[in-house]
mmCIF file of C-alpha atoms in Angstrom:
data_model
loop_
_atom_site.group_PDB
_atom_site.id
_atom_site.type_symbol
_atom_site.label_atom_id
_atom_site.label_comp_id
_atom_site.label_asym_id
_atom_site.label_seq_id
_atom_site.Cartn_x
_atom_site.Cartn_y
_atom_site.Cartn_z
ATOM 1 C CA UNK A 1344 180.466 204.603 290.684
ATOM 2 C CA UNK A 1345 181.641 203.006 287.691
ATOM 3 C CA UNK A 1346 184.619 204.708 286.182
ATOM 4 C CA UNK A 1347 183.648 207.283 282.973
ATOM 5 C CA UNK A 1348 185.623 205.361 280.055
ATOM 6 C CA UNK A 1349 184.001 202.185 281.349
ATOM 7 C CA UNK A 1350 180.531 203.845 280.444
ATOM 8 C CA UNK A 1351 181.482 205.260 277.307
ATOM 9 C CA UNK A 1352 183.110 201.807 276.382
ATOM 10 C CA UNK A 1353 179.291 200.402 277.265
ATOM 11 C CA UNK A 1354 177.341 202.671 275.307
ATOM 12 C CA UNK A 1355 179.650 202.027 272.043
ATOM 13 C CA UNK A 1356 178.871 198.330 272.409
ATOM 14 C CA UNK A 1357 175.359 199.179 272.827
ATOM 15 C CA UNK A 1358 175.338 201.409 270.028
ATOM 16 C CA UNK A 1359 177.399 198.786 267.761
ATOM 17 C CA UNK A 1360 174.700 196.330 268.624
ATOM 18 C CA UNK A 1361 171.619 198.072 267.686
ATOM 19 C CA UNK A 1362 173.336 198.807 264.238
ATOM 20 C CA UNK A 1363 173.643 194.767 263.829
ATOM 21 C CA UNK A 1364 170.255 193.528 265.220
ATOM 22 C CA UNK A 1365 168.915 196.296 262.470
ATOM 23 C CA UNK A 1366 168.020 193.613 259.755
ATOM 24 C CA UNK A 1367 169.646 194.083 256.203
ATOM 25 C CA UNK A 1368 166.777 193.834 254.304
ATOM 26 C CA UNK A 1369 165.309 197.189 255.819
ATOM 27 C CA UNK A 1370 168.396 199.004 255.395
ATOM 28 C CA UNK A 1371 168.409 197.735 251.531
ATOM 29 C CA UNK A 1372 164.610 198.462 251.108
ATOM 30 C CA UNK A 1373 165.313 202.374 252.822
ATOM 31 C CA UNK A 1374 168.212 202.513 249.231
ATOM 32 C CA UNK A 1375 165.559 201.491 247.317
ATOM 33 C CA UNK A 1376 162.759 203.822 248.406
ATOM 34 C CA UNK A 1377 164.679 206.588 247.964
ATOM 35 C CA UNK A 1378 166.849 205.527 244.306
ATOM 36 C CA UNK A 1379 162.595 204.762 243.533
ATOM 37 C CA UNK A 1380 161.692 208.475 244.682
ATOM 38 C CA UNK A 1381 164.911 210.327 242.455
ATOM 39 C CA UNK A 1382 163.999 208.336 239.589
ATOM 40 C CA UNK A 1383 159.908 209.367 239.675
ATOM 41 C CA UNK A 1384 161.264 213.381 240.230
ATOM 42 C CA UNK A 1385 163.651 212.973 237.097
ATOM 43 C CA UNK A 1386 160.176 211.189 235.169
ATOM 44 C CA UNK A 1387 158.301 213.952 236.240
ATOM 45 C CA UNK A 1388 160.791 216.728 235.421
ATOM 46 C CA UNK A 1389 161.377 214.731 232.090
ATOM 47 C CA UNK A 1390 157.957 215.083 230.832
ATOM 48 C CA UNK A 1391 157.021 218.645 232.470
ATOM 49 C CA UNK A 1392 160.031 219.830 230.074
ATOM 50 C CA UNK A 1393 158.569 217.749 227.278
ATOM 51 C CA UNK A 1394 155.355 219.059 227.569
ATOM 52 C CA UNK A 1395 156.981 222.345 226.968
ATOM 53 C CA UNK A 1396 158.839 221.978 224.482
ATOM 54 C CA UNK A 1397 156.152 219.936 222.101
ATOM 55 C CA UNK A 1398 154.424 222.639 221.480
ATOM 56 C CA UNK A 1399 157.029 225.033 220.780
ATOM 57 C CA UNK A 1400 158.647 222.319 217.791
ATOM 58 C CA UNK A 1401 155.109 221.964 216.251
ATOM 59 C CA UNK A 1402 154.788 225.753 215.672
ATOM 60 C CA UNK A 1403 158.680 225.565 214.151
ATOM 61 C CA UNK A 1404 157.345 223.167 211.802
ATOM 62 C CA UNK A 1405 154.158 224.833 210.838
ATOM 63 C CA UNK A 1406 155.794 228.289 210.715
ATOM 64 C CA UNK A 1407 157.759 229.200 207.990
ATOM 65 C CA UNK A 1408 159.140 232.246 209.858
ATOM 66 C CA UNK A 1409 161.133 230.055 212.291
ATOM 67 C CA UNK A 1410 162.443 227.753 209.861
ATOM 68 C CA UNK A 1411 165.863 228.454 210.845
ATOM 69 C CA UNK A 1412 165.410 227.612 214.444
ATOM 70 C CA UNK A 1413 163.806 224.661 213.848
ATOM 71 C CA UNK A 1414 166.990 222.155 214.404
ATOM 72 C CA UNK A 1415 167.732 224.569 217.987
ATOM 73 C CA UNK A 1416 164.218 223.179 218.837
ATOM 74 C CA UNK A 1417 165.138 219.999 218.002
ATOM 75 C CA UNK A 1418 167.949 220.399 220.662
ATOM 76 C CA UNK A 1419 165.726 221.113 223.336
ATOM 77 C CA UNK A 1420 163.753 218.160 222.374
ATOM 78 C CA UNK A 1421 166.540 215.796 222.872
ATOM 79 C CA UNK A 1422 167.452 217.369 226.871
ATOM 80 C CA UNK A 1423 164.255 216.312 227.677
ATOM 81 C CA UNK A 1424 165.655 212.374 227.562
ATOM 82 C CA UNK A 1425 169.126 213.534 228.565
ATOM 83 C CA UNK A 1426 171.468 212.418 231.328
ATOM 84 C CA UNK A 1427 171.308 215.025 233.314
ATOM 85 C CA UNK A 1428 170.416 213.747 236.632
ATOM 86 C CA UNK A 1429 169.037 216.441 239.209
ATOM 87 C CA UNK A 1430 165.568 217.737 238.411
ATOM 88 C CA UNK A 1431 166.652 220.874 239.069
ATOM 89 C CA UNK A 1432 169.459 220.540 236.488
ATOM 90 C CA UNK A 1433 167.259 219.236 234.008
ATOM 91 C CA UNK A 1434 165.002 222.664 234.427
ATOM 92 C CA UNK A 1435 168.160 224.760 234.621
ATOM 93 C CA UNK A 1436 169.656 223.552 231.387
ATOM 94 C CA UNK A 1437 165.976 223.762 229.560
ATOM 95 C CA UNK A 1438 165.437 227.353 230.650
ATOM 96 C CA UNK A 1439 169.323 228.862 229.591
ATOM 97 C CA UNK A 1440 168.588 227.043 226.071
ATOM 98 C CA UNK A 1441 164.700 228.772 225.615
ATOM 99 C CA UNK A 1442 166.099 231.909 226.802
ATOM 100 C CA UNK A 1443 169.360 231.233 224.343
ATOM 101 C CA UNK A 1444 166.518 230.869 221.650
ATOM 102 C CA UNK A 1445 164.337 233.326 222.870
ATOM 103 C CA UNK A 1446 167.165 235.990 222.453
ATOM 104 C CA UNK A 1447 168.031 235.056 218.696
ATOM 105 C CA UNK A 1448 163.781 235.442 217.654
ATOM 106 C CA UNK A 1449 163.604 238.758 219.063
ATOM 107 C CA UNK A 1450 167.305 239.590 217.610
ATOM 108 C CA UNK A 1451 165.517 238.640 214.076
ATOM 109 C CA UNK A 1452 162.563 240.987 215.035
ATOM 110 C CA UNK A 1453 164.779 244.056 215.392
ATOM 111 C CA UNK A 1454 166.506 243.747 211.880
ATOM 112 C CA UNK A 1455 165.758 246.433 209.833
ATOM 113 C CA UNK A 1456 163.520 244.869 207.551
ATOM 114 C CA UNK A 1457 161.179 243.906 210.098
ATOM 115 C CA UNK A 1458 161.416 247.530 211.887
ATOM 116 C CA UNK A 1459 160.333 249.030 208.552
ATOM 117 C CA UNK A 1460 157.102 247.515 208.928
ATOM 118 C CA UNK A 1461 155.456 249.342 211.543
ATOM 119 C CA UNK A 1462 157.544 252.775 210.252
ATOM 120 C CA UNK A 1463 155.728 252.497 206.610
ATOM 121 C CA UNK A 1464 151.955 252.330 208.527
ATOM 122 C CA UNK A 1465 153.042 254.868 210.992
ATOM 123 C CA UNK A 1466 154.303 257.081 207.966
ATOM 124 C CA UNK A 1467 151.230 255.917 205.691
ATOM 125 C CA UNK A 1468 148.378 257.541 208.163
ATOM 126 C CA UNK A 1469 149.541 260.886 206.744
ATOM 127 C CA UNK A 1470 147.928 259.865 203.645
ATOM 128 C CA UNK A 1471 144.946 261.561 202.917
ATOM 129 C CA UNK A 1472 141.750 259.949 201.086
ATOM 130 C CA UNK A 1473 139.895 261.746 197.760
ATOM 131 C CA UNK A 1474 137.252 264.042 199.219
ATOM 132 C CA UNK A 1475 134.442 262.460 197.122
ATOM 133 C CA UNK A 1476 133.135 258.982 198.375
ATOM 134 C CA UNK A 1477 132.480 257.442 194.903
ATOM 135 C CA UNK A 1478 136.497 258.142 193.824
ATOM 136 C CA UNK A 1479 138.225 255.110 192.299
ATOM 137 C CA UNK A 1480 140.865 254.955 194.723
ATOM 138 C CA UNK A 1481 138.339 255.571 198.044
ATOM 139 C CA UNK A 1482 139.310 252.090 199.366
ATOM 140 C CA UNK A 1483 142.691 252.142 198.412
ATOM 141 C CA UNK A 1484 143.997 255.187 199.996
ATOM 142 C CA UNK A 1485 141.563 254.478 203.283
ATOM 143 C CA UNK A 1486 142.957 250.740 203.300
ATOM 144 C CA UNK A 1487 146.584 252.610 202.959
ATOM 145 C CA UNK A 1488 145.804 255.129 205.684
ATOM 146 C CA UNK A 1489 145.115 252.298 208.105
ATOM 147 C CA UNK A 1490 147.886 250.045 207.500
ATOM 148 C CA UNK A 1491 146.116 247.216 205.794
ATOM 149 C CA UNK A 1492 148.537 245.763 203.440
ATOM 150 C CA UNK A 1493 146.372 242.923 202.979
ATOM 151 C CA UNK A 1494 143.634 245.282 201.935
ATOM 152 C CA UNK A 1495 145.412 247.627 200.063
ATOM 153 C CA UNK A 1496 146.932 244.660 197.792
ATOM 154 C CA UNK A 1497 143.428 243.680 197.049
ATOM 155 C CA UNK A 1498 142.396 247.330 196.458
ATOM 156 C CA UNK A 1499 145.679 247.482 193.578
ATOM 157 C CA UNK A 1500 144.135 244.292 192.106
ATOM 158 C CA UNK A 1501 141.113 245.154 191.523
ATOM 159 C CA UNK A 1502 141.669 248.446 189.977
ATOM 160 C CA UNK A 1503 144.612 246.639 187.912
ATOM 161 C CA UNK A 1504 141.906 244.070 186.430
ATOM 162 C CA UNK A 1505 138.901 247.395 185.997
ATOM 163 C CA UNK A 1506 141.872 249.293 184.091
ATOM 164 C CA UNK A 1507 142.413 246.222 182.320
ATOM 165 C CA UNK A 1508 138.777 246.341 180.675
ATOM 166 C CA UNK A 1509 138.669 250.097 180.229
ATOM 167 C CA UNK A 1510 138.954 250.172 176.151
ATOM 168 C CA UNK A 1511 136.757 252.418 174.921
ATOM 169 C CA UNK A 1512 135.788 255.984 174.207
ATOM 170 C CA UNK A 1513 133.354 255.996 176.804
ATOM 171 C CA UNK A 1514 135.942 254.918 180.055
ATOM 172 C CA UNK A 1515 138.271 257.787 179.161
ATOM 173 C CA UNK A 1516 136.504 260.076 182.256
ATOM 174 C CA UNK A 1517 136.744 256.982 184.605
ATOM 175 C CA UNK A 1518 140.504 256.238 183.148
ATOM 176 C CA UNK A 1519 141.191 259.992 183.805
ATOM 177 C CA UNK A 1520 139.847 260.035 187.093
ATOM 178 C CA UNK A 1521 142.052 256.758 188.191
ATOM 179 C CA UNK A 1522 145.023 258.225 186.738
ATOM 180 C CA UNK A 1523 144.762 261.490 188.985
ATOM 181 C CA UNK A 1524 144.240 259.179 191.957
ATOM 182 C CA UNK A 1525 146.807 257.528 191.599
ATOM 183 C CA UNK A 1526 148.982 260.259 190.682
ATOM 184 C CA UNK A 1527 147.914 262.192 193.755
ATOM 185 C CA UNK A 1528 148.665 258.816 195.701
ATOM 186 C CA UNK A 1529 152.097 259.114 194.505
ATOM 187 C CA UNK A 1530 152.842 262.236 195.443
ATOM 188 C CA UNK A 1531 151.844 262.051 198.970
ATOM 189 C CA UNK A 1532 153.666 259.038 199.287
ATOM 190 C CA UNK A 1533 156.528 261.438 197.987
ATOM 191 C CA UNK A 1534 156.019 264.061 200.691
ATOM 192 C CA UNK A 1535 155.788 261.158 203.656
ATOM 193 C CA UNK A 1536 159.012 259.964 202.736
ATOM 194 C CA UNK A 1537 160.492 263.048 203.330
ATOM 195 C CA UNK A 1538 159.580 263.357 206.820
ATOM 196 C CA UNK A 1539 159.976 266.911 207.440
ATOM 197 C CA UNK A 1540 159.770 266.495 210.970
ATOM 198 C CA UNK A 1541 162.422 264.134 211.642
ATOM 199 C CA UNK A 1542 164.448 266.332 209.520
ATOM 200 C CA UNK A 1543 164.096 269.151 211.672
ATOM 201 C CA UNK A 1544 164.919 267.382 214.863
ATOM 202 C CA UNK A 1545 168.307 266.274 212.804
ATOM 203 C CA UNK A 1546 168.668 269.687 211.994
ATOM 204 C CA UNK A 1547 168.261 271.312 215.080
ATOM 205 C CA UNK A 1548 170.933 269.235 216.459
ATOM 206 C CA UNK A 1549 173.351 271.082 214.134
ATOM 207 C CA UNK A 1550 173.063 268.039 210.966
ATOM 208 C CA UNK A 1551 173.625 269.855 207.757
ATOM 209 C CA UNK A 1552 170.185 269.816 205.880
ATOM 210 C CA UNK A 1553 171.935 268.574 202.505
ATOM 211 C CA UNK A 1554 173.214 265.568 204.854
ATOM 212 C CA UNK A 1555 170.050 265.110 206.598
ATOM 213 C CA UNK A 1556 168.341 264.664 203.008
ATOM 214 C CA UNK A 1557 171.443 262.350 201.595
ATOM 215 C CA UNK A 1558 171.040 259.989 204.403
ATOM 216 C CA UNK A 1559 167.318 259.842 204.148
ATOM 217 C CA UNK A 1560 167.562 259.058 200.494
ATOM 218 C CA UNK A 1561 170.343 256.820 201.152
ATOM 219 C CA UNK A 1562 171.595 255.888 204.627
ATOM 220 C CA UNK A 1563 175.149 253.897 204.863
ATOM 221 C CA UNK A 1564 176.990 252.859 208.128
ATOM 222 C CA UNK A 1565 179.771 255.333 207.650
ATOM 223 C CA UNK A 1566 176.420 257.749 207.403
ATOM 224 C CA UNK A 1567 175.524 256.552 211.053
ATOM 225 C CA UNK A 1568 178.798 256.477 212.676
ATOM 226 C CA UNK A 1569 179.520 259.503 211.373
ATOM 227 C CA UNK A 1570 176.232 261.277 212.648
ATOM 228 C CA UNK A 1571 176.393 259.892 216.274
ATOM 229 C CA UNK A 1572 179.885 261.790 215.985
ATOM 230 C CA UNK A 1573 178.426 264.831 215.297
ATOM 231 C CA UNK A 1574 175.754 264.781 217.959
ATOM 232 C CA UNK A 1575 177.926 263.704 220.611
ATOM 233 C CA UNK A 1576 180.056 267.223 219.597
ATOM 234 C CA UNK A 1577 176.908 268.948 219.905
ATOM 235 C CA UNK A 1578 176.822 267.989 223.259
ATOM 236 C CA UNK A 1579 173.766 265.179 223.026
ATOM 237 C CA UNK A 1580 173.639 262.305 225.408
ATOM 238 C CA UNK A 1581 174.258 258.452 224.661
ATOM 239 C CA UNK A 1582 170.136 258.199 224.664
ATOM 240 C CA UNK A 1583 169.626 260.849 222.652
ATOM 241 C CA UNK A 1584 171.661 259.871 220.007
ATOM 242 C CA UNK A 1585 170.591 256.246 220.135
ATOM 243 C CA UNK A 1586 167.206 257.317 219.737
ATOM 244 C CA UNK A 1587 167.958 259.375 216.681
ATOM 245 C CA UNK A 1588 170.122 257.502 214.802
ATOM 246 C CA UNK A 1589 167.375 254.731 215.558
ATOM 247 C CA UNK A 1590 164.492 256.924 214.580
ATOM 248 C CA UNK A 1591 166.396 258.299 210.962
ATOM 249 C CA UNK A 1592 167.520 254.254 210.223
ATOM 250 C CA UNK A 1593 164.030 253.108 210.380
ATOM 251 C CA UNK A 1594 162.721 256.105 208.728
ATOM 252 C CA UNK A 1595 164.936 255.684 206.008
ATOM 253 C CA UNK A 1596 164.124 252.566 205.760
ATOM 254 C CA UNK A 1597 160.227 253.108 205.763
ATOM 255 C CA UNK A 1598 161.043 255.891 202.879
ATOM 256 C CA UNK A 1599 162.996 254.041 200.217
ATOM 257 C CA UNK A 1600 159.784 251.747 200.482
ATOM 258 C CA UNK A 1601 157.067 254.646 200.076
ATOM 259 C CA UNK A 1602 158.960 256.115 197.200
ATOM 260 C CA UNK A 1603 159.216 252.676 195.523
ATOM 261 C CA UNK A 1604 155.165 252.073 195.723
ATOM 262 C CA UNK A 1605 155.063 255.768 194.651
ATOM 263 C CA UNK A 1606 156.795 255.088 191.519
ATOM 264 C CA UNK A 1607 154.473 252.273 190.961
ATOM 265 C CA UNK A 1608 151.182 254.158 191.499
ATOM 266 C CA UNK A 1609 153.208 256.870 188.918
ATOM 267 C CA UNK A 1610 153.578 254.081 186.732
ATOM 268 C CA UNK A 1611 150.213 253.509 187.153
ATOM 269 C CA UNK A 1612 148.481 256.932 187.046
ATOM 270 C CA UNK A 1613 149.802 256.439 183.079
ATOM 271 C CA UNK A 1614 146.874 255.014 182.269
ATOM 272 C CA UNK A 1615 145.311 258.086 180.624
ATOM 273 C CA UNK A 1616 147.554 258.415 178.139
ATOM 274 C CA UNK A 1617 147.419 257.430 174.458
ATOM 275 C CA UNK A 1618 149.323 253.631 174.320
ATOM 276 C CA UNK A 1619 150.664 253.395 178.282
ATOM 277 C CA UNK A 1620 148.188 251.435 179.776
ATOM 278 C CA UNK A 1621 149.551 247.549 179.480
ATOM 279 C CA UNK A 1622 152.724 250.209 181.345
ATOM 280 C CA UNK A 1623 150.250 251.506 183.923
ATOM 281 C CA UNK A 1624 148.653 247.799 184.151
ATOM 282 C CA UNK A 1625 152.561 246.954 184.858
ATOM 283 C CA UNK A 1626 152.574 249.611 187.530
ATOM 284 C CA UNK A 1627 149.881 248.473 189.141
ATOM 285 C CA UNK A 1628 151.117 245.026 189.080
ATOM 286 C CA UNK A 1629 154.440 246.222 190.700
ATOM 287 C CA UNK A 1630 152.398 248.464 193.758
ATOM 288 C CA UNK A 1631 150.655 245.110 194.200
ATOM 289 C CA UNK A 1632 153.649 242.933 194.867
ATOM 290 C CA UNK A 1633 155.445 245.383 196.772
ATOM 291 C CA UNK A 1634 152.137 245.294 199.322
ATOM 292 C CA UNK A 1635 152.268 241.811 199.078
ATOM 293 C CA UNK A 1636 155.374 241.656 200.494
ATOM 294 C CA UNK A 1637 154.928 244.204 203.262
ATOM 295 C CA UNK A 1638 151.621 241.720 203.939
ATOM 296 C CA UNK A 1639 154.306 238.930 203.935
ATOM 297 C CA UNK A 1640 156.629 240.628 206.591
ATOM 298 C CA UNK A 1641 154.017 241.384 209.123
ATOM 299 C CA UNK A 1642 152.953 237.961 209.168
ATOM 300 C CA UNK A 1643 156.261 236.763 209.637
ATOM 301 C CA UNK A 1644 156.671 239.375 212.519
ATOM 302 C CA UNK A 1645 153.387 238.382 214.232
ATOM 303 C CA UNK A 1646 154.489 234.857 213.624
ATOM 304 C CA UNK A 1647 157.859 235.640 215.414
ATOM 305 C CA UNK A 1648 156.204 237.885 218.090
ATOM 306 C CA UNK A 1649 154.152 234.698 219.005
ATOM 307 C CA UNK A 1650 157.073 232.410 219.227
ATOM 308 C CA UNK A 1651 159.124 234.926 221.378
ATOM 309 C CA UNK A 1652 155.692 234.659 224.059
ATOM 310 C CA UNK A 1653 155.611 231.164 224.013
ATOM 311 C CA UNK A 1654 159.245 230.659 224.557
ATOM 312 C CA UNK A 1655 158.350 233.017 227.535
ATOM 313 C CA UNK A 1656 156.027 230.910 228.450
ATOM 314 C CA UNK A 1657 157.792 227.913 228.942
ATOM 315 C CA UNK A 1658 160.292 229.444 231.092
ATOM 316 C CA UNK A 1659 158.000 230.486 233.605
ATOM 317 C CA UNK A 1660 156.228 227.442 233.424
ATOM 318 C CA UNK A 1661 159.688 225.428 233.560
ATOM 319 C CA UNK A 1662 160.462 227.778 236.906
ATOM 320 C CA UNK A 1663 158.061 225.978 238.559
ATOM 321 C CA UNK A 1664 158.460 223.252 240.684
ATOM 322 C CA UNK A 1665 156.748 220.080 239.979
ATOM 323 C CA UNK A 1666 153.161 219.602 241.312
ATOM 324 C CA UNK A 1667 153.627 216.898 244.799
#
């Protein structure tokens, strides 16, 4: 029996000479498959994250809305060639920069000027349409009513260019009629911006009623910090008073622009009398800009809404692993 170093001292030469009969070239060609293999993965990964990112630069271009994130697109556009190595680094960097973008579109969404939006056609179905069909202002108020700024715009420019051919004797009925429309229009636009029932809430939670009208009229920050104050003395929780402060900011917001369009359809319903109507045609003009503009905000909010999904999107899609 041959000794056991002896046969370990065997089996290392054995070993020693397998490794040098193996011939070079496979050893080389082995490197080579695999350096071939990490460079396809990083090609693939390459263009899977271009062929997210494409689309979501063309609608930055074509959308004025996301002007200002056009040049963070434009970043993500040049990772897709980067040196990142890994194609799981290359994902990972893509998706923290979408989300990174993703959170600063739906941080524009929330401002206030966006929120007012869909607080001004929650407040504006309150509004109530003439009870006789054939009424001037029919379309208006039921365009109003529904939220159609588009509509409602139109609606203000075409009674703007009637009362702008109403002369004579014979039109004062119809420039009568118009004028009490729109004076009625006014009014409940008024009343809405009120909002009696938020009021209540405000004042039920022990707000002063001559503070709970101040800050609807006018709402500063000290207004706010100063009213979550209060309500946390009166005992409220953290989401309660969140959701109140919330609810009175957008209303407030929502109300200074109902009582501006109400002084316009005021403006307006001057029509009837003697020498105002180039001042109610002025009126009219204003009501129609300031719908304009609410038109103008909602499409920038869809247009941001749609950007936020596709951003989405690509992150789920960029969580995926390449197709074998």
């Amino acid at each position: 029996t041959l000794p056991r170093p002896f046969g370990l001292a065997v089996g290392a030469l054995v070993l020693a000479g397998i490794v040098f009969l193996v011939p070079t070239g496979l050893l080389k060609s082995t490197e080579a498959k695999e350096s071939t293999k990490r460079s396809v993965e990083r090609e693939q990964t390459h263009v899977a994250v271009k062929r997210q990112l494409d689309p979501l630069r063309q609608m930055a271009e074509s959308t004025p809305a996301l002007a200002e994130f056009k040049d963070d697109l434009d970043g993500l556009e040049k990772l897709s060639g980067g040196k990142l190595e890994r194609p799981a680094d290359i994902r990972h960097e893509a998706v923290k920069k979408i989300d990174k973008l993703e959170d600063a579109v739906k941080q524009r969404l929330a401002s206030e000027k966006y929120e007012a939006v869909p607080e001004m056609r929650k407040l504006l179905r309150g509004l109530k349409s003439p009870d006789s069909a054939e009424a001037p202002t029919q379309k208006l108020n039921r365009a109003l009513s529904k939220g159609d700024f588009k509509a409602a715009k139109e609606e203000v420019q075409a009674l703007r260019e009637q009362l702008a051919t109403l002369k004579s004797e014979e039109d004062k009925e119809t420039v009568a009629k118009l004028s009490e429309q729109l004076e009625n229009i006014a009014k409940q636009l008024e009343q809405l911006a009120k909002d009696e029932q938020l009021a209540q809430k405000l004042e039920q939670a022990g707000i002063k009623k001559e503070d709970v009208e101040r800050m609807l009229e006018k709402l500063s920050k000290a207004d706010l910090d100063q009213l979550k104050k209060q309500l946390e003395e009166k005992g409220l929780s953290q989401q309660q008073i969140e959701k109140l402060a919330k609810q009175l900011q957008q209303r407030q917001q929502a109300g200074a622009t109902a009582k501006k369009l109400a002084k316009a359809m005021k403006q307006g319903a001057s029509a009837a009398q003697a020498g105002q109507q180039g001042e109610a045609i002025a009126g009219l003009t204003q009501a129609e800009q300031q719908l304009s503009e609410l038109e103008q905000l909602e499409q920038e909010m869809n247009q941001l809404d749609a950007a936020a999904s596709a951003l989405q999107d690509a992150k789920d899609n960029l969580d995926k692993p390449c197709p074998g």
